[in-house]
mmCIF file of C-alpha atoms in Angstrom:
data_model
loop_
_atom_site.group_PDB
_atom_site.id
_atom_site.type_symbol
_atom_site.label_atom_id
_atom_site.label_comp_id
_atom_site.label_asym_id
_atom_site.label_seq_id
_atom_site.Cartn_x
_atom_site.Cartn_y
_atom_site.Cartn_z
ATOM 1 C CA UNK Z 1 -12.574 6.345 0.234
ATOM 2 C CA UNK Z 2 -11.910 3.876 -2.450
ATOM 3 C CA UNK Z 3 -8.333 5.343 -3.019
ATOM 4 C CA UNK Z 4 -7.266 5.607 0.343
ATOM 5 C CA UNK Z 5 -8.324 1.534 0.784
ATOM 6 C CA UNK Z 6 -6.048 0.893 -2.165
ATOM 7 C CA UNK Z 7 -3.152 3.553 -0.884
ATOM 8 C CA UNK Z 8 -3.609 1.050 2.176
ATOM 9 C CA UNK Z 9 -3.191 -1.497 0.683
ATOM 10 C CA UNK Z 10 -0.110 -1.160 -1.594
ATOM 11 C CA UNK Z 11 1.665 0.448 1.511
ATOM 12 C CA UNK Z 12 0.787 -2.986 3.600
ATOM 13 C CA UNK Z 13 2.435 -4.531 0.645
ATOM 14 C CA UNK Z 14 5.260 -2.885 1.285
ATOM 15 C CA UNK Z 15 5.852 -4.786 4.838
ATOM 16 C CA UNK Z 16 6.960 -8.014 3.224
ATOM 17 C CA UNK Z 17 9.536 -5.994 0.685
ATOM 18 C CA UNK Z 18 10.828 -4.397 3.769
ATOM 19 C CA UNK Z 19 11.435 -7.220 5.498
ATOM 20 C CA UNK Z 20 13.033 -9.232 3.740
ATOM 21 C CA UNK Z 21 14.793 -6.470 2.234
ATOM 22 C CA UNK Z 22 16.473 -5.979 6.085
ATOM 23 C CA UNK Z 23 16.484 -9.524 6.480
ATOM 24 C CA UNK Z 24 19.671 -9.269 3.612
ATOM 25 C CA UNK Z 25 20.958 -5.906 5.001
ATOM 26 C CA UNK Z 26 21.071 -8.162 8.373
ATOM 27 C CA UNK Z 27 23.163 -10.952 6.826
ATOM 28 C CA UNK Z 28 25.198 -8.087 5.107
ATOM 29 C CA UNK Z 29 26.058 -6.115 8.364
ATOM 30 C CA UNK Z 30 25.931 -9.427 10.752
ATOM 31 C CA UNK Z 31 23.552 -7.634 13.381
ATOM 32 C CA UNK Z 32 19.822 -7.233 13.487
ATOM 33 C CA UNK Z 33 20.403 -4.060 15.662
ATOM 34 C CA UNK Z 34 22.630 -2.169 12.946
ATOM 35 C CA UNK Z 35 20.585 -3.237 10.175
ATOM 36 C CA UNK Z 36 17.499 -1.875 12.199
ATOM 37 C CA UNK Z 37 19.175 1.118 12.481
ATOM 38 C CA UNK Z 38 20.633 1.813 9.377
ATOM 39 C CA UNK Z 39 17.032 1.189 7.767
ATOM 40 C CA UNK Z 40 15.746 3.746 10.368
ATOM 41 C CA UNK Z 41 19.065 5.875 9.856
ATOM 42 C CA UNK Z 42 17.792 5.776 5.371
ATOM 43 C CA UNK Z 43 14.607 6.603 6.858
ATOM 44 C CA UNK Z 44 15.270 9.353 8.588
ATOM 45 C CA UNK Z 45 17.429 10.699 5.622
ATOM 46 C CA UNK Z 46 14.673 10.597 3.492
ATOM 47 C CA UNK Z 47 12.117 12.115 5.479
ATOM 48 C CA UNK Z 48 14.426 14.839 5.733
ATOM 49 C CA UNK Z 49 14.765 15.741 2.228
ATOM 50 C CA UNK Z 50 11.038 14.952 1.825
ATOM 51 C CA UNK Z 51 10.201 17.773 4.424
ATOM 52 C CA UNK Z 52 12.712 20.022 2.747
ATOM 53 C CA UNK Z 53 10.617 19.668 -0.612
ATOM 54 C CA UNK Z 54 7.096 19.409 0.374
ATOM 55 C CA UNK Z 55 7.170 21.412 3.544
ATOM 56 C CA UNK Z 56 10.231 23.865 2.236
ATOM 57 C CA UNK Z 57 11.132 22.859 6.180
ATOM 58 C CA UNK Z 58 12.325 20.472 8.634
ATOM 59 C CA UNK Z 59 12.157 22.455 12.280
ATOM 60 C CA UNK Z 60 8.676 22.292 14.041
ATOM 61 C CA UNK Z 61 7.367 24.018 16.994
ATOM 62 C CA UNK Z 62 5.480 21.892 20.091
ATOM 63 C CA UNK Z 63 2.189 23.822 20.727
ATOM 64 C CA UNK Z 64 1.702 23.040 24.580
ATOM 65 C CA UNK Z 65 4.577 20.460 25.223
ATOM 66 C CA UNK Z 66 3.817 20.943 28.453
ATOM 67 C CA UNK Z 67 0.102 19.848 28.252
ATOM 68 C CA UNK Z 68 0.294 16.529 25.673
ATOM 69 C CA UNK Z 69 0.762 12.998 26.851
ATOM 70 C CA UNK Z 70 4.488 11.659 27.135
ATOM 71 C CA UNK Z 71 3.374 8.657 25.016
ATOM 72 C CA UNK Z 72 3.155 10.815 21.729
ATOM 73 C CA UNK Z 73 6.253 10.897 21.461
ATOM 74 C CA UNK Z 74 6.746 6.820 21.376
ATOM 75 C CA UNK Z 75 6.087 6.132 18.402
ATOM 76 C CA UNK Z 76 9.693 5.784 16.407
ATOM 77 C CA UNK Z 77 10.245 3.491 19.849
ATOM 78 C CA UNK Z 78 7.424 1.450 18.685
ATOM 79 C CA UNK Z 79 8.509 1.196 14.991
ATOM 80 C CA UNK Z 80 12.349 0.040 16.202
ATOM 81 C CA UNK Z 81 10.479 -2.916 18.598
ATOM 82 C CA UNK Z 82 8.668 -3.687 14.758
ATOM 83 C CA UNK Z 83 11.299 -3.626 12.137
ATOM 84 C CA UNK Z 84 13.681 -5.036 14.460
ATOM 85 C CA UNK Z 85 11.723 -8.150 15.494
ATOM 86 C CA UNK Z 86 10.758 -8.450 11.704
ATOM 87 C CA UNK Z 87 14.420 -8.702 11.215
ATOM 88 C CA UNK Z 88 15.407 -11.106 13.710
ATOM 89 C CA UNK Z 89 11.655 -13.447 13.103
ATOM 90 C CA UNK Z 90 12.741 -13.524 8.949
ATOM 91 C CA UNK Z 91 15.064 -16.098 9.070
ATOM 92 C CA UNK Z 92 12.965 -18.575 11.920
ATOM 93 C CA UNK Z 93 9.610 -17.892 10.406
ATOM 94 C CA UNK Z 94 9.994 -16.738 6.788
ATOM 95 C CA UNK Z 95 8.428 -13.666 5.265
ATOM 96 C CA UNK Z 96 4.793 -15.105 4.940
ATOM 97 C CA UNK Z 97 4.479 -16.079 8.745
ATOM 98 C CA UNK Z 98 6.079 -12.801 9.995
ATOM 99 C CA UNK Z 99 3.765 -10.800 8.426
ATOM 100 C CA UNK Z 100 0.593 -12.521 8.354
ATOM 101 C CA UNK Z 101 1.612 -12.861 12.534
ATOM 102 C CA UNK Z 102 2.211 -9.302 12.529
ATOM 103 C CA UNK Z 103 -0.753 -8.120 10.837
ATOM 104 C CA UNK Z 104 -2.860 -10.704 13.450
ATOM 105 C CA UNK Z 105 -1.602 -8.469 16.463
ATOM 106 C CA UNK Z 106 -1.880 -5.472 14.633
ATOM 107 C CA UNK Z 107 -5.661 -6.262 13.977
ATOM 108 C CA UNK Z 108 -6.013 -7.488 17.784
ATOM 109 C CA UNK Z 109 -4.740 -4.501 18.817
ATOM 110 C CA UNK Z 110 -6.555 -2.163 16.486
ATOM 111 C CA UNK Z 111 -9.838 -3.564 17.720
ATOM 112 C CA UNK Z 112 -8.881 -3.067 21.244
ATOM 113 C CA UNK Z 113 -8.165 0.476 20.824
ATOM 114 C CA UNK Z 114 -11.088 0.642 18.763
ATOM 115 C CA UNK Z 115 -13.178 -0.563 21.433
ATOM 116 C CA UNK Z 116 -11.925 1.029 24.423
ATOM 117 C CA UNK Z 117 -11.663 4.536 22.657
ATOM 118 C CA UNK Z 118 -7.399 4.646 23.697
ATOM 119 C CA UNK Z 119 -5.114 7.446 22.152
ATOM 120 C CA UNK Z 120 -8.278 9.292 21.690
ATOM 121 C CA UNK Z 121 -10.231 7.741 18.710
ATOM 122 C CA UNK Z 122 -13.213 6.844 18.085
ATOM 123 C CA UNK Z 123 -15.265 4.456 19.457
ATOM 124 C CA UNK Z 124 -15.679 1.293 17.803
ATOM 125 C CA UNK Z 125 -17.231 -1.613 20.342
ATOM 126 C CA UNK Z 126 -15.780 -5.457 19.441
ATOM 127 C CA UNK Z 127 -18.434 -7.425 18.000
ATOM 128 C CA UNK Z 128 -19.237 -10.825 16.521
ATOM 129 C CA UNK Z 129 -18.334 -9.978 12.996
ATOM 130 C CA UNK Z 130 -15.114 -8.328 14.108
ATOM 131 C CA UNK Z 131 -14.145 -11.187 15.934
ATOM 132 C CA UNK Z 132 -14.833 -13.818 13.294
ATOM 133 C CA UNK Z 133 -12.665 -11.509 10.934
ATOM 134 C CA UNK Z 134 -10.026 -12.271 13.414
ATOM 135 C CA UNK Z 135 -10.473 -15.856 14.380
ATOM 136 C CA UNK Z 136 -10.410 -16.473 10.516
ATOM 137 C CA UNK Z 137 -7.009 -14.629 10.786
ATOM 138 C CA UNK Z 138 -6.028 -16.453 13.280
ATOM 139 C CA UNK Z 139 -6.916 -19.623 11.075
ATOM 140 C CA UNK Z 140 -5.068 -18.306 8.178
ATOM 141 C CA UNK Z 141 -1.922 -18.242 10.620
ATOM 142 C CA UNK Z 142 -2.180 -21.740 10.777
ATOM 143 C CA UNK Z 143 -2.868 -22.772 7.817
ATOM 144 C CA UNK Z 144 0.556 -20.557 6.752
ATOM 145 C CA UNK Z 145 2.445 -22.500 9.507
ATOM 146 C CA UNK Z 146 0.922 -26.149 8.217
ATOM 147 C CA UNK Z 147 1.591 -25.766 4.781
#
């Protein structure tokens, strides 16, 4: 368990370097939009050729299409909304206020899902020491923005 909380948190350290990595590819390419897509477009590449190694494949078959929800399939949708804001909030907000803003709705979100049981996982009800974790968050937000 110890590893994967570590795992997590060198890949949420990877937000920052990503943003303000496209923050620069935006100012190179003088569009949020392309540089969104060309990170998405290096993405993809590499997934590819990481599937072609590890899985010795890249083609998949949909078990029961037919029978899973349409939102399944929303997540790359979701991730352009995400990098793409990130790109066009870098140069109002800076890199510490995008992210600590962005981890703030992830964690609001994550505790509604948690609580309400959505996209199927398991139930984890809101309570008191949840939401201080949160409103001390939220506090850290400002405290980012004052100083």
């Amino acid at each position: 368990m110890f590893l994967f909380m570590i795992m997590g948190f060198f890949a949420g350290m990877m937000s920052p370097i990503q943003t303000s990595i496209n923050g620069k590819l935006r100012t190179a390419v003088g569009s949020p939009l392309v540089a969104s897509m060309i990170s998405f477009l290096i993405g993809t590449i590499a997934l590819f050729i990481i599937c072609l190694i590890i899985e010795k494949r890249v083609t998949f078959k949909l078990r029961g299409v037919g029978k899973v929800p349409w939102w399944i399939f929303t997540g790359g949708l979701l991730g352009v909304f995400f990098i793409t804001s990130n790109i066009l909030l870098l140069p109002v907000l800076g890199s510490a206020m995008v992210v600590v803003l962005a981890i703030c709705g992830q964690m609001v979100m994550a505790l509604l899902i948690d609580h309400f049981g959505w996209f199927g996982v398991i139930r984890h009800p809101i309570n008191r020491y949840r939401i201080i974790g949160v409103a001390i968050m939220l506090i850290g937000v400002v405290l980012i923005q004052k100083f």
